[in-house]
Structure formats: structure tokens, C-alpha cells
Amino acid sequence: MGDFLNAYSIQHWLESCPQGYLEGTEDGHLAGEKEPELVLGDPLLREQAISLTVQLVAGERCALSASSGLINAAPDEPSKLFLATQTLDEARHVEIFTQRLYDLGVKKNELEDTIARYANPNLVKFAEILLEKVDKGDFVAGVVGQNIVLEGMAFSVFEMLYAAMENANPKFAHTLTGTIADERRHVGFGENRIGSLIEEFPEKKPEVEKMQKEMSYYMLATFADRFRDNALLEERRRTTELAVAAGQTEEPQAQWQGKNLAALEPDEMEALLSDTVLKEFKIRLERIGLEYQTPQTP
Ligand SMILES: [Fe+2]
Ligand SMILES: [Fe+2]
């Protein structure tokens, strides 16, 4: 438990995160970085950027609610302390993505209406399944749902977004860098802490596996909706085209998982993301002694 205590202590968090990779950032990006003029000046691109960012805010609000809710359900002190650091990480994620909505021109008094209007209903269901476990004080299911399923998904989505947006929108890409580093730590905690609890309470397995299957279904349904909507690809294509024309960047190359995202059709991109996330679920669940359940196809 010694390494576990060190790796997930507040001291470690302070040194590696606020005094480490976040040092010098402002709302998660470098000071002075702005949204591209093209996005701000084009009503369609702006709406698409808002719609994408709302999904991030919705996901992070769920993570904030879950990580804070799990503190009192945690059976040991080190887990409580780690979850306290995670709570602050998630609050920061909510804040920086909310700030992006403001940067995109959403007025403060329109925030909740904007989120309600654009939040994907399947993502809302995904969150509800997790928060139901958290509300019951079910630590094992809550940590699997949050630190393996929700954050495994977030981790891959953020990595893909980073690869797709690195050239087109450095400000947005930079907010993702710190977030990805945070999510990596959160997923690591889930794997390290929950394996021994699954061994201790094997009777929990079927219920937790059922939750994973349901959450995975709503995740795939969210991906299907988003790629059908085609928002991200359109934003990326047009911002990159403009940057190439202005001589600011080379021809688009956005490597992720061995593929050039710039060359993929929406359905190919959806398949690549879904396969990547589900494969990672499988590996992580096996490591903690759970059997991955294949979700239905939405
Ligand atoms: Fe987060
Ligand atoms: Fe997280």
C-alpha cells in the first residue's frame, strides 16, 4: 500500500499537477491564446464548437458529481484523499470547458439553457446510470463506472480531439493536454484500487458488469449521434483549410491510433474511436478481474 499512498497523495498531486504540468496555464491553455477567428466569425462553426464543448461540460459535471459523491463512500482514507484531488481536477475541467463556451460567445445567463439544449440525451443517460450507483454509496460500482468507464472514454475522446485539433485550434488543444494528464491519473487509481475490492467482494461482479454494458451502450449511441452530426470534422476541415491557405500550417496530418484522422470519413472515425475505447475497457476490466460485456449496437 506504500506506493499506492505516495502515488495518490495530495503532496504528489500538488507537485505533479498544479506545480507541474499546469504551471503557467490560464484556463488550461497558454496565456493570450484565443479561439480562431474563423470559428468565432462563422455561425455554423461556432454553433458546432459550442455543441461539442457542451458534451465535454456535461461529461465533466458528471465526473465532478461522481468523484465528490464517492469520497464518503470510500472504505479507506487514502482513497478519500485521492478522490478529493480528483474532485478538484474535475471541477477544473468543468470550469475550463465552461470558459470555452463563454469564449465562443455564450452569455453567462444562457449557460444552463445552452447545456440543456445541446447535451446529447444518450450522454445524459450514460451519466445517470453512474450517478445512481454513486447516490447509493456503491463504491465498487461507482469507481468502475467513473474511473474505468467514464474516464476511459474521456481519455480516448480527448486524445482523439487533441490529434484532430492540434493544428486547427492550439488554444483548445492545449486545454486538452492537462485534462488528458489528469484523466490518466484517475484511470490509474481506478485500476489500482478496485482490483483488490473486486477480489474482496466477488458477489458484486454481475451487477458491475451489467452497469459497464449499459454505460457502454449509451456511450456508443452518443458517438453515433455525434459523428452523424459531423460537427467536429467540419470544423476541423474548414479551420485547417484556412490555415493551410494562410501558410500557417502544412497539409493536415492528424495521427491517432496509427491513422491519419484528416483522411477518414465520419463513419470510419466513429468506428476507430469506438473500437479504441472498447478495447481499452476490455484490457482494464480484465486487469481488475471483471469480464468485459459487449454492449448492443445502437
Ligand atoms: Fe475530467
Ligand atoms: Fe477525470
mmCIF file of C-alpha atoms and ligand atoms in Angstrom:
data_model
loop_
_atom_site.group_PDB
_atom_site.id
_atom_site.type_symbol
_atom_site.label_atom_id
_atom_site.label_comp_id
_atom_site.label_asym_id
_atom_site.label_seq_id
_atom_site.Cartn_x
_atom_site.Cartn_y
_atom_site.Cartn_z
ATOM 1 C CA MET A 1 0.000 0.000 0.000
ATOM 2 C CA GLY A 2 3.081 2.280 0.365
ATOM 3 C CA ASP A 3 3.436 3.065 -3.326
ATOM 4 C CA PHE A 4 -0.291 3.491 -3.566
ATOM 5 C CA LEU A 5 -0.188 6.033 -0.733
ATOM 6 C CA ASN A 6 2.587 8.026 -2.427
ATOM 7 C CA ALA A 7 1.228 7.918 -5.958
ATOM 8 C CA TYR A 8 -2.209 9.136 -4.908
ATOM 9 C CA SER A 9 -1.327 11.537 -2.086
ATOM 10 C CA ILE A 10 -2.185 15.230 -2.051
ATOM 11 C CA GLN A 11 1.545 16.011 -1.954
ATOM 12 C CA HIS A 12 2.138 14.043 -5.145
ATOM 13 C CA TRP A 13 -0.839 15.749 -6.779
ATOM 14 C CA LEU A 14 0.444 19.216 -5.829
ATOM 15 C CA GLU A 15 3.897 18.554 -7.226
ATOM 16 C CA SER A 16 2.887 16.850 -10.446
ATOM 17 C CA CYS A 17 -0.287 18.766 -11.331
ATOM 18 C CA PRO A 18 -0.714 22.397 -10.097
ATOM 19 C CA GLN A 19 3.044 22.895 -9.593
ATOM 20 C CA GLY A 20 3.846 20.654 -12.556
ATOM 21 C CA TYR A 21 2.156 20.466 -15.926
ATOM 22 C CA LEU A 22 -0.458 23.130 -15.136
ATOM 23 C CA GLU A 23 2.049 25.718 -14.054
ATOM 24 C CA GLY A 24 1.776 28.862 -16.170
ATOM 25 C CA THR A 25 -1.505 27.881 -17.810
ATOM 26 C CA GLU A 26 -4.558 30.119 -17.887
ATOM 27 C CA ASP A 27 -7.925 28.373 -18.048
ATOM 28 C CA GLY A 28 -5.939 25.320 -19.102
ATOM 29 C CA HIS A 29 -4.167 26.912 -22.091
ATOM 30 C CA LEU A 30 -1.277 29.331 -22.625
ATOM 31 C CA ALA A 31 -1.959 32.948 -21.704
ATOM 32 C CA GLY A 32 -3.189 35.002 -24.637
ATOM 33 C CA GLU A 33 -4.343 32.065 -26.799
ATOM 34 C CA LYS A 34 -7.706 32.680 -28.470
ATOM 35 C CA GLU A 35 -10.350 30.766 -30.382
ATOM 36 C CA PRO A 36 -9.670 31.011 -34.152
ATOM 37 C CA GLU A 37 -11.380 33.958 -35.858
ATOM 38 C CA LEU A 38 -12.853 31.580 -38.396
ATOM 39 C CA VAL A 39 -14.813 29.736 -35.702
ATOM 40 C CA LEU A 40 -15.960 32.922 -33.961
ATOM 41 C CA GLY A 41 -16.990 34.574 -37.231
ATOM 42 C CA ASP A 42 -18.908 31.680 -38.785
ATOM 43 C CA PRO A 43 -22.310 30.991 -37.158
ATOM 44 C CA LEU A 44 -22.335 27.311 -38.183
ATOM 45 C CA LEU A 45 -18.800 26.548 -36.997
ATOM 46 C CA ARG A 46 -19.416 28.456 -33.795
ATOM 47 C CA GLU A 47 -22.573 26.506 -33.074
ATOM 48 C CA GLN A 48 -20.764 23.237 -33.777
ATOM 49 C CA ALA A 49 -17.930 24.180 -31.432
ATOM 50 C CA ILE A 50 -20.472 25.082 -28.732
ATOM 51 C CA SER A 51 -22.304 21.812 -29.230
ATOM 52 C CA LEU A 52 -19.097 19.759 -28.926
ATOM 53 C CA THR A 53 -17.973 21.683 -25.849
ATOM 54 C CA VAL A 54 -21.341 21.155 -24.156
ATOM 55 C CA GLN A 55 -20.742 17.378 -24.300
ATOM 56 C CA LEU A 56 -17.410 17.927 -22.520
ATOM 57 C CA VAL A 57 -19.047 20.099 -19.857
ATOM 58 C CA ALA A 58 -21.820 17.517 -19.358
ATOM 59 C CA GLY A 59 -19.287 14.688 -19.004
ATOM 60 C CA GLU A 60 -17.123 16.673 -16.593
ATOM 61 C CA ARG A 61 -20.101 17.722 -14.471
ATOM 62 C CA CYS A 62 -20.922 14.043 -14.116
ATOM 63 C CA ALA A 63 -17.312 13.293 -13.128
ATOM 64 C CA LEU A 64 -17.365 16.122 -10.566
ATOM 65 C CA SER A 65 -20.576 14.824 -9.072
ATOM 66 C CA ALA A 66 -19.308 11.229 -9.032
ATOM 67 C CA SER A 67 -15.824 11.883 -7.623
ATOM 68 C CA SER A 68 -17.115 14.131 -4.844
ATOM 69 C CA GLY A 69 -20.006 11.749 -4.122
ATOM 70 C CA LEU A 70 -17.653 8.799 -3.780
ATOM 71 C CA ILE A 71 -15.490 10.413 -1.085
ATOM 72 C CA ASN A 72 -17.884 9.465 1.702
ATOM 73 C CA ALA A 73 -18.450 6.012 0.240
ATOM 74 C CA ALA A 74 -14.710 5.219 0.114
ATOM 75 C CA PRO A 75 -13.709 2.482 2.585
ATOM 76 C CA ASP A 76 -10.212 3.845 3.327
ATOM 77 C CA GLU A 77 -8.506 7.180 3.966
ATOM 78 C CA PRO A 78 -6.013 7.153 1.032
ATOM 79 C CA SER A 79 -8.914 6.704 -1.406
ATOM 80 C CA LYS A 80 -10.771 9.622 0.200
ATOM 81 C CA LEU A 81 -7.712 11.851 -0.184
ATOM 82 C CA PHE A 82 -7.198 10.813 -3.790
ATOM 83 C CA LEU A 83 -10.857 11.447 -4.583
ATOM 84 C CA ALA A 84 -10.530 14.901 -3.021
ATOM 85 C CA THR A 85 -7.763 15.698 -5.528
ATOM 86 C CA GLN A 86 -9.829 14.199 -8.299
ATOM 87 C CA THR A 87 -12.802 16.331 -7.261
ATOM 88 C CA LEU A 88 -10.690 19.451 -7.764
ATOM 89 C CA ASP A 89 -9.398 18.152 -11.113
ATOM 90 C CA GLU A 90 -12.961 17.563 -12.312
ATOM 91 C CA ALA A 91 -14.101 20.967 -11.046
ATOM 92 C CA ARG A 92 -11.249 22.488 -13.039
ATOM 93 C CA HIS A 93 -12.318 20.563 -16.145
ATOM 94 C CA VAL A 94 -15.878 21.834 -15.730
ATOM 95 C CA GLU A 95 -14.510 25.354 -15.355
ATOM 96 C CA ILE A 96 -12.165 25.369 -18.367
ATOM 97 C CA PHE A 97 -14.720 23.861 -20.743
ATOM 98 C CA THR A 98 -17.398 26.229 -19.438
ATOM 99 C CA GLN A 99 -14.925 29.047 -20.056
ATOM 100 C CA ARG A 100 -14.594 27.793 -23.641
ATOM 101 C CA LEU A 101 -18.364 28.207 -24.027
ATOM 102 C CA TYR A 102 -18.019 31.820 -22.852
ATOM 103 C CA ASP A 103 -15.052 32.318 -25.208
ATOM 104 C CA LEU A 104 -17.291 31.065 -28.019
ATOM 105 C CA GLY A 105 -19.785 33.772 -27.167
ATOM 106 C CA VAL A 106 -22.277 32.022 -24.871
ATOM 107 C CA LYS A 107 -23.604 34.608 -22.390
ATOM 108 C CA LYS A 108 -23.380 33.744 -18.693
ATOM 109 C CA ASN A 109 -27.161 33.860 -18.301
ATOM 110 C CA GLU A 110 -27.573 31.487 -21.288
ATOM 111 C CA LEU A 111 -25.244 28.809 -19.919
ATOM 112 C CA GLU A 112 -27.757 26.357 -18.445
ATOM 113 C CA ASP A 113 -30.174 26.709 -21.380
ATOM 114 C CA THR A 114 -27.311 26.130 -23.809
ATOM 115 C CA ILE A 115 -26.217 22.993 -21.960
ATOM 116 C CA ALA A 116 -29.797 21.682 -21.745
ATOM 117 C CA ARG A 117 -30.309 22.330 -25.449
ATOM 118 C CA TYR A 118 -27.164 20.661 -26.776
ATOM 119 C CA ALA A 119 -26.363 17.910 -24.229
ATOM 120 C CA ASN A 120 -26.755 14.604 -26.018
ATOM 121 C CA PRO A 121 -29.641 12.585 -24.452
ATOM 122 C CA ASN A 122 -27.592 9.389 -24.663
ATOM 123 C CA LEU A 123 -24.728 11.016 -22.785
ATOM 124 C CA VAL A 124 -27.225 12.181 -20.152
ATOM 125 C CA LYS A 125 -28.438 8.551 -19.725
ATOM 126 C CA PHE A 126 -24.816 7.362 -19.514
ATOM 127 C CA ALA A 127 -24.260 9.808 -16.653
ATOM 128 C CA GLU A 128 -27.493 8.852 -14.885
ATOM 129 C CA ILE A 129 -26.517 5.172 -14.711
ATOM 130 C CA LEU A 130 -23.250 6.099 -12.992
ATOM 131 C CA LEU A 131 -24.721 8.697 -10.635
ATOM 132 C CA GLU A 132 -27.405 6.258 -9.491
ATOM 133 C CA LYS A 133 -24.622 3.958 -8.158
ATOM 134 C CA VAL A 134 -22.842 6.909 -6.552
ATOM 135 C CA ASP A 135 -26.063 8.090 -4.864
ATOM 136 C CA LYS A 136 -26.478 4.616 -3.349
ATOM 137 C CA GLY A 137 -22.958 4.854 -1.911
ATOM 138 C CA ASP A 138 -21.860 1.872 -4.001
ATOM 139 C CA PHE A 139 -18.102 2.448 -4.035
ATOM 140 C CA VAL A 140 -17.077 -0.519 -6.194
ATOM 141 C CA ALA A 141 -19.635 0.145 -8.936
ATOM 142 C CA GLY A 142 -19.062 3.899 -8.664
ATOM 143 C CA VAL A 143 -15.304 3.640 -9.163
ATOM 144 C CA VAL A 144 -15.624 1.177 -12.048
ATOM 145 C CA GLY A 145 -18.287 3.388 -13.678
ATOM 146 C CA GLN A 146 -16.309 6.546 -13.165
ATOM 147 C CA ASN A 147 -12.589 5.708 -13.207
ATOM 148 C CA ILE A 148 -12.717 2.899 -15.755
ATOM 149 C CA VAL A 149 -15.737 3.540 -17.997
ATOM 150 C CA LEU A 150 -16.356 7.319 -17.930
ATOM 151 C CA GLU A 151 -12.696 8.262 -17.749
ATOM 152 C CA GLY A 152 -11.520 5.552 -20.124
ATOM 153 C CA MET A 153 -13.960 7.067 -22.604
ATOM 154 C CA ALA A 154 -12.933 10.665 -21.805
ATOM 155 C CA PHE A 155 -9.259 9.810 -22.102
ATOM 156 C CA SER A 156 -9.608 8.429 -25.654
ATOM 157 C CA VAL A 157 -12.032 11.144 -26.779
ATOM 158 C CA PHE A 158 -9.675 13.872 -25.530
ATOM 159 C CA GLU A 159 -6.682 12.224 -27.181
ATOM 160 C CA MET A 160 -8.523 11.992 -30.481
ATOM 161 C CA LEU A 161 -9.738 15.586 -30.196
ATOM 162 C CA TYR A 162 -6.205 16.696 -29.406
ATOM 163 C CA ALA A 163 -4.836 14.980 -32.521
ATOM 164 C CA ALA A 164 -7.651 16.435 -34.628
ATOM 165 C CA MET A 165 -7.403 19.998 -33.278
ATOM 166 C CA GLU A 166 -3.682 20.425 -32.586
ATOM 167 C CA ASN A 167 -3.084 22.449 -35.764
ATOM 168 C CA ALA A 168 -6.515 23.954 -36.282
ATOM 169 C CA ASN A 169 -7.072 25.256 -32.746
ATOM 170 C CA PRO A 170 -3.998 25.257 -30.451
ATOM 171 C CA LYS A 171 -5.909 27.013 -27.647
ATOM 172 C CA PHE A 172 -8.496 24.250 -27.427
ATOM 173 C CA ALA A 173 -5.846 21.540 -27.927
ATOM 174 C CA HIS A 174 -3.802 22.929 -25.031
ATOM 175 C CA THR A 175 -6.771 22.774 -22.624
ATOM 176 C CA LEU A 176 -6.958 19.085 -23.522
ATOM 177 C CA THR A 177 -3.278 18.426 -22.704
ATOM 178 C CA GLY A 178 -3.630 18.964 -18.949
ATOM 179 C CA THR A 179 -7.003 17.251 -18.938
ATOM 180 C CA ILE A 180 -5.547 14.140 -20.582
ATOM 181 C CA ALA A 181 -2.761 14.031 -17.960
ATOM 182 C CA ASP A 182 -5.392 14.282 -15.186
ATOM 183 C CA GLU A 183 -7.556 11.550 -16.700
ATOM 184 C CA ARG A 184 -4.543 9.254 -16.963
ATOM 185 C CA ARG A 185 -4.028 9.606 -13.207
ATOM 186 C CA HIS A 186 -7.718 8.982 -12.494
ATOM 187 C CA VAL A 187 -7.847 5.837 -14.636
ATOM 188 C CA GLY A 188 -4.691 4.595 -12.885
ATOM 189 C CA PHE A 189 -6.341 4.994 -9.486
ATOM 190 C CA GLY A 190 -9.397 3.047 -10.652
ATOM 191 C CA GLU A 191 -7.302 0.117 -11.766
ATOM 192 C CA ASN A 192 -5.047 0.093 -8.726
ATOM 193 C CA ARG A 193 -7.684 0.471 -6.048
ATOM 194 C CA ILE A 194 -10.573 -1.512 -7.383
ATOM 195 C CA GLY A 195 -8.819 -4.794 -8.221
ATOM 196 C CA SER A 196 -8.418 -5.736 -4.560
ATOM 197 C CA LEU A 197 -12.003 -4.712 -3.768
ATOM 198 C CA ILE A 198 -13.374 -6.916 -6.558
ATOM 199 C CA GLU A 199 -11.396 -9.801 -5.055
ATOM 200 C CA GLU A 200 -12.828 -9.000 -1.651
ATOM 201 C CA PHE A 201 -16.418 -8.698 -2.905
ATOM 202 C CA PRO A 202 -16.744 -11.099 -5.870
ATOM 203 C CA GLU A 203 -20.531 -11.101 -5.456
ATOM 204 C CA LYS A 204 -20.522 -7.542 -6.833
ATOM 205 C CA LYS A 205 -19.256 -8.695 -10.232
ATOM 206 C CA PRO A 206 -22.513 -9.350 -12.137
ATOM 207 C CA GLU A 207 -24.034 -6.005 -11.159
ATOM 208 C CA VAL A 208 -20.891 -4.048 -12.030
ATOM 209 C CA GLU A 209 -20.533 -5.879 -15.350
ATOM 210 C CA LYS A 210 -24.175 -5.092 -16.157
ATOM 211 C CA MET A 211 -23.520 -1.409 -15.459
ATOM 212 C CA GLN A 212 -20.463 -1.453 -17.754
ATOM 213 C CA LYS A 213 -22.560 -2.978 -20.540
ATOM 214 C CA GLU A 214 -25.296 -0.357 -20.173
ATOM 215 C CA MET A 215 -22.902 2.578 -19.950
ATOM 216 C CA SER A 216 -21.004 1.280 -22.998
ATOM 217 C CA TYR A 217 -24.247 1.126 -24.970
ATOM 218 C CA TYR A 218 -25.089 4.771 -24.244
ATOM 219 C CA MET A 219 -21.513 5.766 -24.992
ATOM 220 C CA LEU A 220 -21.686 4.146 -28.443
ATOM 221 C CA ALA A 221 -25.064 5.779 -29.039
ATOM 222 C CA THR A 222 -23.528 9.167 -28.163
ATOM 223 C CA PHE A 223 -20.649 8.579 -30.590
ATOM 224 C CA ALA A 224 -23.109 7.542 -33.324
ATOM 225 C CA ASP A 225 -25.128 10.742 -32.823
ATOM 226 C CA ARG A 226 -22.065 12.945 -32.782
ATOM 227 C CA PHE A 227 -20.437 11.552 -35.897
ATOM 228 C CA ARG A 228 -23.712 11.604 -37.779
ATOM 229 C CA ASP A 229 -23.841 15.249 -36.805
ATOM 230 C CA ASN A 230 -20.378 15.592 -38.318
ATOM 231 C CA ALA A 231 -19.609 18.730 -36.324
ATOM 232 C CA LEU A 232 -16.022 18.115 -35.331
ATOM 233 C CA LEU A 233 -14.933 17.008 -38.794
ATOM 234 C CA GLU A 234 -16.465 20.020 -40.465
ATOM 235 C CA GLU A 235 -14.898 22.440 -38.000
ATOM 236 C CA ARG A 236 -11.526 20.804 -38.401
ATOM 237 C CA ARG A 237 -11.672 20.654 -42.190
ATOM 238 C CA ARG A 238 -12.541 24.318 -42.563
ATOM 239 C CA THR A 239 -10.156 25.719 -39.957
ATOM 240 C CA THR A 240 -7.289 23.650 -41.365
ATOM 241 C CA GLU A 241 -8.074 24.670 -44.932
ATOM 242 C CA LEU A 242 -7.905 28.281 -43.916
ATOM 243 C CA ALA A 243 -4.647 27.807 -42.021
ATOM 244 C CA VAL A 244 -3.098 25.982 -44.978
ATOM 245 C CA ALA A 245 -4.227 28.781 -47.315
ATOM 246 C CA ALA A 246 -2.682 31.363 -44.988
ATOM 247 C CA GLY A 247 0.591 29.419 -44.947
ATOM 248 C CA GLN A 248 0.303 28.841 -41.173
ATOM 249 C CA THR A 249 0.443 25.093 -41.335
ATOM 250 C CA GLU A 250 1.396 22.195 -43.576
ATOM 251 C CA GLU A 251 -1.144 19.934 -45.225
ATOM 252 C CA PRO A 252 -3.254 18.399 -42.463
ATOM 253 C CA GLN A 253 -1.871 15.339 -40.764
ATOM 254 C CA ALA A 254 -3.616 14.273 -37.611
ATOM 255 C CA GLN A 255 -2.191 10.963 -36.494
ATOM 256 C CA TRP A 256 -4.084 8.987 -33.884
ATOM 257 C CA GLN A 257 -4.052 5.230 -33.296
ATOM 258 C CA GLY A 258 -1.917 4.809 -36.420
ATOM 259 C CA LYS A 259 -4.465 6.533 -38.687
ATOM 260 C CA ASN A 260 -4.499 9.970 -40.297
ATOM 261 C CA LEU A 261 -7.768 11.411 -38.972
ATOM 262 C CA ALA A 262 -7.771 14.036 -41.737
ATOM 263 C CA ALA A 263 -8.271 11.271 -44.304
ATOM 264 C CA LEU A 264 -11.125 9.430 -42.530
ATOM 265 C CA GLU A 265 -14.838 9.584 -43.301
ATOM 266 C CA PRO A 266 -17.143 10.180 -40.302
ATOM 267 C CA ASP A 267 -18.216 6.521 -40.068
ATOM 268 C CA GLU A 268 -14.577 5.391 -40.158
ATOM 269 C CA MET A 269 -13.707 7.853 -37.420
ATOM 270 C CA GLU A 270 -16.641 6.668 -35.299
ATOM 271 C CA ALA A 271 -15.551 3.039 -35.727
ATOM 272 C CA LEU A 272 -11.942 3.884 -34.842
ATOM 273 C CA LEU A 273 -12.980 5.719 -31.661
ATOM 274 C CA SER A 274 -15.487 3.056 -30.568
ATOM 275 C CA ASP A 275 -13.046 0.210 -31.188
ATOM 276 C CA THR A 276 -10.257 2.018 -29.343
ATOM 277 C CA VAL A 277 -12.376 2.744 -26.263
ATOM 278 C CA LEU A 278 -13.949 -0.717 -26.072
ATOM 279 C CA LYS A 279 -10.568 -2.408 -26.492
ATOM 280 C CA GLU A 280 -9.200 -0.354 -23.592
ATOM 281 C CA PHE A 281 -12.239 -1.157 -21.419
ATOM 282 C CA LYS A 282 -11.592 -4.819 -22.049
ATOM 283 C CA ILE A 283 -7.918 -4.624 -21.067
ATOM 284 C CA ARG A 284 -8.591 -2.557 -17.935
ATOM 285 C CA LEU A 285 -11.563 -4.645 -16.784
ATOM 286 C CA GLU A 286 -9.571 -7.837 -17.176
ATOM 287 C CA ARG A 287 -6.769 -6.354 -15.081
ATOM 288 C CA ILE A 288 -9.200 -5.733 -12.208
ATOM 289 C CA GLY A 289 -10.821 -9.145 -12.525
ATOM 290 C CA LEU A 290 -14.039 -8.221 -14.353
ATOM 291 C CA GLU A 291 -15.341 -9.731 -17.542
ATOM 292 C CA TYR A 292 -15.982 -7.208 -20.308
ATOM 293 C CA GLN A 293 -19.584 -7.306 -21.560
ATOM 294 C CA THR A 294 -20.155 -6.466 -25.223
ATOM 295 C CA PRO A 295 -22.840 -3.791 -25.474
ATOM 296 C CA GLN A 296 -25.662 -3.935 -28.001
ATOM 297 C CA THR A 297 -25.089 -1.940 -31.167
ATOM 298 C CA PRO A 298 -27.137 1.275 -31.033
HETATM 299 FE FE FE B 1 -12.400 15.146 -16.082
HETATM 300 FE FE FE B 2 -11.283 12.524 -14.516
#
